[in-house]
Structures are given as C-alpha cells and as structure tokens.
Coordinates of C-alpha atoms and ligand atoms in Angstrom, one line a residue:
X1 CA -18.5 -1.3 -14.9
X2 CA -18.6 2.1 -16.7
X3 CA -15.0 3.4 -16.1
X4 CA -12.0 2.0 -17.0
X5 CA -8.8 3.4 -15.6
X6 CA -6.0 4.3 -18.3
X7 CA -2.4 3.7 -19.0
X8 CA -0.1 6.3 -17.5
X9 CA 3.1 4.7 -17.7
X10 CA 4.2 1.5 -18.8
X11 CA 6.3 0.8 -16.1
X12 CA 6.7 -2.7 -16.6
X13 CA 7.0 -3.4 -13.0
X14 CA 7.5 -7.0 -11.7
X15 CA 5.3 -6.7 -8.2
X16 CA 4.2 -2.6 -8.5
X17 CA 2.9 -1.8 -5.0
X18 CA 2.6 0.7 -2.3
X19 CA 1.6 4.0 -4.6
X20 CA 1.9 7.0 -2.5
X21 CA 1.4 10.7 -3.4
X22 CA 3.3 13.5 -2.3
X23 CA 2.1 17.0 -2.1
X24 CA 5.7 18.5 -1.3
X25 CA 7.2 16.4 -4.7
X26 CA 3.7 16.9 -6.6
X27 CA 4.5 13.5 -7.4
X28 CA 3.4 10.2 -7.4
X29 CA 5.7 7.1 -6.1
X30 CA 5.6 3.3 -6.1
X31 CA 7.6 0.5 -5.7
X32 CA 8.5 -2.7 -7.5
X33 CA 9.3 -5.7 -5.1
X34 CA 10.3 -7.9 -7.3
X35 CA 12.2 -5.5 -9.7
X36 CA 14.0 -3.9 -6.8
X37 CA 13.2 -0.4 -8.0
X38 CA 11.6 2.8 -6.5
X39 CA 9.3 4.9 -9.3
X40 CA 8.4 8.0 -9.6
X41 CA 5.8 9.8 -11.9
X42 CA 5.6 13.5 -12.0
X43 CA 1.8 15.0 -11.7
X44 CA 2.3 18.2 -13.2
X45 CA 5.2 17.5 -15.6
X46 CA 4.6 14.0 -16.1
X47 CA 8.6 13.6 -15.4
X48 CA 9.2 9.6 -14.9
X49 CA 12.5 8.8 -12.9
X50 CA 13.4 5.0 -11.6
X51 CA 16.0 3.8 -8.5
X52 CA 17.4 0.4 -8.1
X53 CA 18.3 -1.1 -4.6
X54 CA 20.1 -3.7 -3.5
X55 CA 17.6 -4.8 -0.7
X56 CA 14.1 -4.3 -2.4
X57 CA 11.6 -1.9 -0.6
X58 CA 8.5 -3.7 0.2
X59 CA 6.9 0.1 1.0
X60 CA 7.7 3.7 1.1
X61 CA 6.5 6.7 3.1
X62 CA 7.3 10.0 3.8
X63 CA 8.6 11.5 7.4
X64 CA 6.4 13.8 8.8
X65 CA 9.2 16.1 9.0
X66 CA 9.7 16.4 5.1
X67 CA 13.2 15.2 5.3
X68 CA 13.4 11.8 3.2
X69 CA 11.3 8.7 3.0
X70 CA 11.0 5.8 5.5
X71 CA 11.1 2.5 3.7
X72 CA 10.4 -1.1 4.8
X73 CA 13.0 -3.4 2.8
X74 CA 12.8 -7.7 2.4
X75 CA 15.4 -7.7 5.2
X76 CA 12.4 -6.9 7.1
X77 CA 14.4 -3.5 8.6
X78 CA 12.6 -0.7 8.5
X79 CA 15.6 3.0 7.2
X80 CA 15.3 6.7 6.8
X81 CA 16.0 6.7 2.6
X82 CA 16.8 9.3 0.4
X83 CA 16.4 9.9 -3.4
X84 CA 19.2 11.9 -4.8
X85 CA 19.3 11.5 -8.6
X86 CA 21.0 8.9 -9.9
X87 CA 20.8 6.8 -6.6
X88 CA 19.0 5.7 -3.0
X89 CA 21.1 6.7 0.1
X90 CA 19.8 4.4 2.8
X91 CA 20.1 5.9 6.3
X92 CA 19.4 5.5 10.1
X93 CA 17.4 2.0 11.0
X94 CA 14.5 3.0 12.7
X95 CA 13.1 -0.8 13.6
X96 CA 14.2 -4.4 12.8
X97 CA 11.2 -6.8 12.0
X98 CA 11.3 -10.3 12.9
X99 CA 15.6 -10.6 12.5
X100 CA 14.8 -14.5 13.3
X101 CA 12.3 -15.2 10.5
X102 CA 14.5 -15.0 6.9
X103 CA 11.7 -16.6 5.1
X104 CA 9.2 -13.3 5.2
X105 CA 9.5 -10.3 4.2
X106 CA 7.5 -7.2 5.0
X107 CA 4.6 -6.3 2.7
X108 CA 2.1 -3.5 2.8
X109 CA 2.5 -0.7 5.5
X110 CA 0.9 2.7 6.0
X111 CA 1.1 5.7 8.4
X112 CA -2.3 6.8 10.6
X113 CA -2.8 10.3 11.3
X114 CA -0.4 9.8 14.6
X115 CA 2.1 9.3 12.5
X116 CA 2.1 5.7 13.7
X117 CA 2.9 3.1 11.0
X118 CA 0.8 0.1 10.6
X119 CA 3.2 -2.6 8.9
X120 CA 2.4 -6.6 7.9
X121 CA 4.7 -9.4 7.5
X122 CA 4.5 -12.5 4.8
X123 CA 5.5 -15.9 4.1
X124 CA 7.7 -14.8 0.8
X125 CA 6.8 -18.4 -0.6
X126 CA 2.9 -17.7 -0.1
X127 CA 2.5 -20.9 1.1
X128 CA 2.5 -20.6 5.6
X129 CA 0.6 -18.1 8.3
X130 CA 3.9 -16.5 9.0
X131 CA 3.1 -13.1 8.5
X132 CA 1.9 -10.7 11.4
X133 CA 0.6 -7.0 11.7
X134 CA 3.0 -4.5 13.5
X135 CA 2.4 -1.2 14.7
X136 CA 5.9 1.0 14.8
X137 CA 6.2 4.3 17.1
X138 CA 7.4 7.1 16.6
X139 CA 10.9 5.8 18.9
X140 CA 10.9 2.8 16.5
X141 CA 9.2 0.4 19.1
X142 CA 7.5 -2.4 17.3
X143 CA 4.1 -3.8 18.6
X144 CA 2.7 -7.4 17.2
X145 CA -0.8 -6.3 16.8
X146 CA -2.3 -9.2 15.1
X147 CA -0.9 -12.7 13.4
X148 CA -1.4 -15.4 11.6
X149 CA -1.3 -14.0 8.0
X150 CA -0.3 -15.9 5.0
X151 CA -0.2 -12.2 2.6
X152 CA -0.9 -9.9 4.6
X153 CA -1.9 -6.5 3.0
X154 CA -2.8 -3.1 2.3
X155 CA -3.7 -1.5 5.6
X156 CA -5.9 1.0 5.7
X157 CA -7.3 3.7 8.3
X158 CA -10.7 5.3 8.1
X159 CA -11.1 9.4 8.2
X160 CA -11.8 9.6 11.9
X161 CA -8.4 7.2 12.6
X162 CA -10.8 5.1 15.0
X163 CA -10.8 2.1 12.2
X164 CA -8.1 -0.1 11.0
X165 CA -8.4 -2.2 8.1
X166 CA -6.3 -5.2 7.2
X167 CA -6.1 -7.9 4.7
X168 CA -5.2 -11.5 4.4
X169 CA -5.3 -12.2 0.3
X170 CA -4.5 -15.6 0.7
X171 CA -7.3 -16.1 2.6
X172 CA -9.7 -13.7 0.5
X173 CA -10.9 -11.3 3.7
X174 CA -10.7 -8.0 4.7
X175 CA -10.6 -7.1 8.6
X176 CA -11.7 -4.3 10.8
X177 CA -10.1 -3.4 14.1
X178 CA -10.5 -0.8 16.3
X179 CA -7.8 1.5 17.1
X180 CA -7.7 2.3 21.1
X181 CA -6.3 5.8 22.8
X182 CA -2.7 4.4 23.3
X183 CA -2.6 2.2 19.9
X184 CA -3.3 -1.0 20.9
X185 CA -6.4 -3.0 18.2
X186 CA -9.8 -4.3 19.3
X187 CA -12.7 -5.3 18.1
X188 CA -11.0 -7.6 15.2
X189 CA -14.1 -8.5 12.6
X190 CA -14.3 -9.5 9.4
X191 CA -15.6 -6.8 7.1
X192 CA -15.4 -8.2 3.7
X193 CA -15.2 -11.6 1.5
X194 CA -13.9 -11.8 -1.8
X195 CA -15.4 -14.9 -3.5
X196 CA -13.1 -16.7 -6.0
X197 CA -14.7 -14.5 -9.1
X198 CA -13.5 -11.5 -7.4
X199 CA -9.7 -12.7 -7.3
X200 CA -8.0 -11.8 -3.7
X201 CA -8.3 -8.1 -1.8
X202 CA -4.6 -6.4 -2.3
X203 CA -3.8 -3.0 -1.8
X204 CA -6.7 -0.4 -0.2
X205 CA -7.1 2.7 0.8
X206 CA -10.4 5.0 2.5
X207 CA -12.0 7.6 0.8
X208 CA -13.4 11.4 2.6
X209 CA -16.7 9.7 2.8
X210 CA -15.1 6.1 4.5
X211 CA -15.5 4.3 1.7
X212 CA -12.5 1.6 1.0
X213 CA -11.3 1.1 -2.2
X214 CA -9.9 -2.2 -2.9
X215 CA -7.4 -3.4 -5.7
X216 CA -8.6 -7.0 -6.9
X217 CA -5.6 -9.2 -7.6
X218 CA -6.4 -11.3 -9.9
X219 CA -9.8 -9.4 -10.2
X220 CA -8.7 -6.5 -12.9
X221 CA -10.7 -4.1 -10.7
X222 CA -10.6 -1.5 -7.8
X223 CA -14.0 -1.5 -6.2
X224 CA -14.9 1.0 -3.6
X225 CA -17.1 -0.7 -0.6
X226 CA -19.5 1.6 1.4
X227 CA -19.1 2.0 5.4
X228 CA -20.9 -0.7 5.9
X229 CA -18.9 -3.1 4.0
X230 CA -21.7 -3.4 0.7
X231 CA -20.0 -3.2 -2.9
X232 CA -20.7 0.7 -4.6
X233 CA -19.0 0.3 -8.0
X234 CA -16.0 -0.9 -9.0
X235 CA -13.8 0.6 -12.1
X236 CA -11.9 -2.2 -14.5
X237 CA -8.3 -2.4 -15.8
X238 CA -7.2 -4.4 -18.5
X239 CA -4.7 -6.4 -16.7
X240 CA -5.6 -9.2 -14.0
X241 CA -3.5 -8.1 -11.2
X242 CA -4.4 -4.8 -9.8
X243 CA -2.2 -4.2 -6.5
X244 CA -3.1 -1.3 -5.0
X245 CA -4.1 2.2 -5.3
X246 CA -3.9 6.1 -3.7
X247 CA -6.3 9.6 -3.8
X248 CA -3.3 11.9 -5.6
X249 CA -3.0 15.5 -6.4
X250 CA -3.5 18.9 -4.9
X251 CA -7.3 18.0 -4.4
X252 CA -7.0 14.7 -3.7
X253 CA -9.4 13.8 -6.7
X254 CA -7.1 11.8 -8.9
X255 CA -6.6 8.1 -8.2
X256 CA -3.4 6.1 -9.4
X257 CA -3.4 2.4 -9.4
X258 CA -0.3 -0.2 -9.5
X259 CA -0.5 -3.5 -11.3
X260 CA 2.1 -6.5 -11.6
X261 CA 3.6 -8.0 -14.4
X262 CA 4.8 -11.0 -12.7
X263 CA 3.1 -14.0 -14.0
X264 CA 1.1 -12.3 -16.6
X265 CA 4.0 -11.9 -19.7
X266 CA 1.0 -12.2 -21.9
X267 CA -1.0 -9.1 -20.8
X268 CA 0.7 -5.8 -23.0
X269 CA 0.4 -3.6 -19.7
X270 CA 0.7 -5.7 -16.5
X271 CA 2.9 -3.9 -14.5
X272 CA 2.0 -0.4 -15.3
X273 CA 0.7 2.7 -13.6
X274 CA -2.7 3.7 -14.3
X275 CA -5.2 6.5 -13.3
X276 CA -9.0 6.4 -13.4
X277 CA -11.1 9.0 -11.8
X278 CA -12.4 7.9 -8.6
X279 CA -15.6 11.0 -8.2
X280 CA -14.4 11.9 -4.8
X281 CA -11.8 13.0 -2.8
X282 CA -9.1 10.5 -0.7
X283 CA -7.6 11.8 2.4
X284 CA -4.0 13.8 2.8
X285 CA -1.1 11.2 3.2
X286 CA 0.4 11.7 7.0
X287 CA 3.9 11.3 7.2
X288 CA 5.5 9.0 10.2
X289 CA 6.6 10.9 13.5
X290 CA 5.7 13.6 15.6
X291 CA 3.5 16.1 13.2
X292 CA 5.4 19.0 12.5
X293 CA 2.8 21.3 11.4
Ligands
BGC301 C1 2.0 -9.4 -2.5 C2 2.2 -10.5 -3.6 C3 1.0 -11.4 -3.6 C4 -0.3 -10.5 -3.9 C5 -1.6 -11.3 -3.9 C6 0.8 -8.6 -2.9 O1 0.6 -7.6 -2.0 O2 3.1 -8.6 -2.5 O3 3.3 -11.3 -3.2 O4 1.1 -12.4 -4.6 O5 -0.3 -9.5 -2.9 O6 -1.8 -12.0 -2.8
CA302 CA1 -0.1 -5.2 -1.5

C-alpha cells in the first residue's frame, strides 16, 4: 500500500459514520452514533463545529431543495433537521421505520440520483438478521427491498444509477442489485468477499469510473474494487476501524474517511477524520426529493 491517508481532525468520535460533502456548505459532515453528535469540518477554512442530539442520527443527507438535512435517527424515524449554531432543530417526519422493532436501529442510507433514499436496518446488539434494506420516496413511502441483514451497510449506487450496492458486515459480503424503472431491486448477487484478514466491508461509495471504494472495519484500509468486483489498490490508516468514506470538494478529487473509536481506546486516533487522495474523481452528492435544478 503506497498511500496512507492523514489525520484531519481528531474528532474522537465513538462510531464516526456517514461522511457526506456539501457543495452549498463547502463542507464536509459526519456523524457519530454512538456519541450522539453531528460534525462538521470546513474545506476551505478548515472551521470544525459539533451538535449533540438527544436521539442519535444514524445518517445525514441533504434535501434536494437546499433547505436543511434529512436525518435517519436510532428511533428508526426518518426528520427534516436543521443546523443553527449552537443547536439541531428537528423538524417534519418524513417516514417511520419499523415502529414495532425497538431492538434496531437504522444504519447506513444514501440518496440515488432520483432523489430516492436507499436506507438499511440493524440488530443494535449485532448479534440477529433483523435488519432490512428500505427504499423511501419522495412522499415518504417506505419500500422493504431486501432482508435478512445482521449490519447492514453503506449503500452505494453506480454512475449510471442502474446498480445498487449493499452490505452485510456481519456476514463479510458485498451485494449487487439492480435497480428497475419504478425502483423496485433485481438481480441480487454477491459481488465481493471479505476474508477474515480483510476485517468486514463498512461504509462505500462509487467512483466516475464505477469503481467502489470500501472502508475495511477492522481492516485499517479503504480499497477501491474495479467494475468487475477485482481489488485495484487499497490506501491504509493507522487505526483498525475505518467506517466509511466520500469524493469531497469542488472537483470531487478529495476523499474524507471516518473511523471509530469505540473499542479501540488504545489507538491515538480511532475516531478521527482523515483524508487521503483517492487519484480520481467521486460523483456529486444528490439530495432527496424532486430535483430542483
Ligand atoms: C455499524 C457498527 C458495526 C460496524 C461493523 C458500522 O456501520 O454502525 O455498529 O459494528 O459497522 O460491522
Ligand atoms: Ca456504516
């Protein structure tokens, strides 16, 4: 491995997850599941700001109409949220996610470029299949794609939107669906195996060129898999558990990476943000509902 990725900020966070970059903040957010805080690192002014909430967020994206953030929180309910300094304003409920199943909570979720978002469930304990794959609409209608997931994670949607792919850690493998006209998955395959060396797939996300970059938990590693599913490099952090990570800035040729703390006290930067330099461009982040532009 002939990169490694470098410290931005120490962040410290418990379970960092989710990154996602924002062209209209020039910014950089994450969450921390465990902590119960949103994060926030600045591109251009390097500017660091932190929110606590009461009801973690499990993931963050913004609305395609550039007022606010949507957030999925461990109640499994899926709000409009805003950041006002100082403090989260949680708004409208746009979906309710398995109200009958208080042992998961919601994990991973990304929008397509429909503006659709792609949501999974898991077992908070680790230990069950409880977790499903959900797509949510634009109205808020929620759609059971797929189940049977003990952690499920890090969707992620190919540069034609034809190609879904999601994770289950637990069990080490990385699918491949297809995505059909009115939503609805096909086709479901397994695309990739982690072995035990590797540690377990977390967060992804596709390159211009459809190539999937994958955050090794327990792996200290994001490795970016061709098309066809064959390993093309990977780059190494100095921490063991690498969550996820996101194409950022105004060229979409910077890559930020989360890591977790939890479990690792040992390890001077678990938890922090990092960036590496990924040599080639990620694709612009859609925001959920109707496109605006
Ligand atoms: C989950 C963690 C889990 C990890 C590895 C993360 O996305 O949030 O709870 O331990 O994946 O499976
Ligand atoms: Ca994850």
């Amino acid at each position: 491995m002939a990169q490694e990725a470098r410290c931005v900020w120490q962040a410290r966070a418990l379970l960092g997850e989710g990154p996602l970059w924002s062209p209209r903040q020039d910014a950089v957010y994450f969450v921390d599941i465990r902590g119960s805080r949103i994060l926030r690192h600045g591109l251009s002014d390097g500017a660091q700001a932190g929110w606590e909430l009461d009801d973690a967020a499990c993931w963050l994206v913004e609305s395609a109409d550039g007022d606010g953030f949507i957030a999925g929180l461990r109640s499994r309910r899926v709000v409009r949220l805003r950041l006002e300094p100082g403090q989260v304003v949680v708004g409208g409920e746009i979906a309710r996610i398995e109200p009958d199943m208080p042992g998961n909570r919601l994990n991973d979720g990304k929008v397509d470029r429909d503006g659709r978002l792609w949501v999974g469930s898991m077992d908070d304990a680790e230990e069950g299949p409880a977790g499903s794959f959900y797509r949510i609409d634009h109205d808020g209608s929620v759609t059971r794609v797929d189940q049977g997931y003990t952690v499920a994670n890090g969707p992620a949607l190919s540069p034609d939107g034809r190609t879904i792919y999601h994770t289950d850690s637990a069990a080490r493998t990385v699918y491949a669906f297809d995505i059909g006209a009115d939503g609805g998955l096909s086709g479901k395959r397994v695309h990739i195996r982690f072995t035990e060396a590797d540690g377990y797939p977390d967060g992804m996300t596709c390159d211009a060129e459809g190539g999937l970059w994958i955050a090794h938990w327990d792996g200290a590693r994001v490795s970016r898999f061709r098309p066809d599913g064959t390993l093309d490099r990977a780059i190494a952090l100095p921490v063991s558990r690498v969550t996820s990570c996101v194409f950022a800035g105004p060229d979409l040729d910077r890559m930020f990476i989360t890591t977790a703390a939890h479990g690792r006290d040992g390890e001077l930067l678990a938890g922090a943000l990092f960036e590496c330099d990924p040599g080639v461009r990620g694709l612009p982040p859609c925001g959920f509902g109707p496109a605006t532009r």
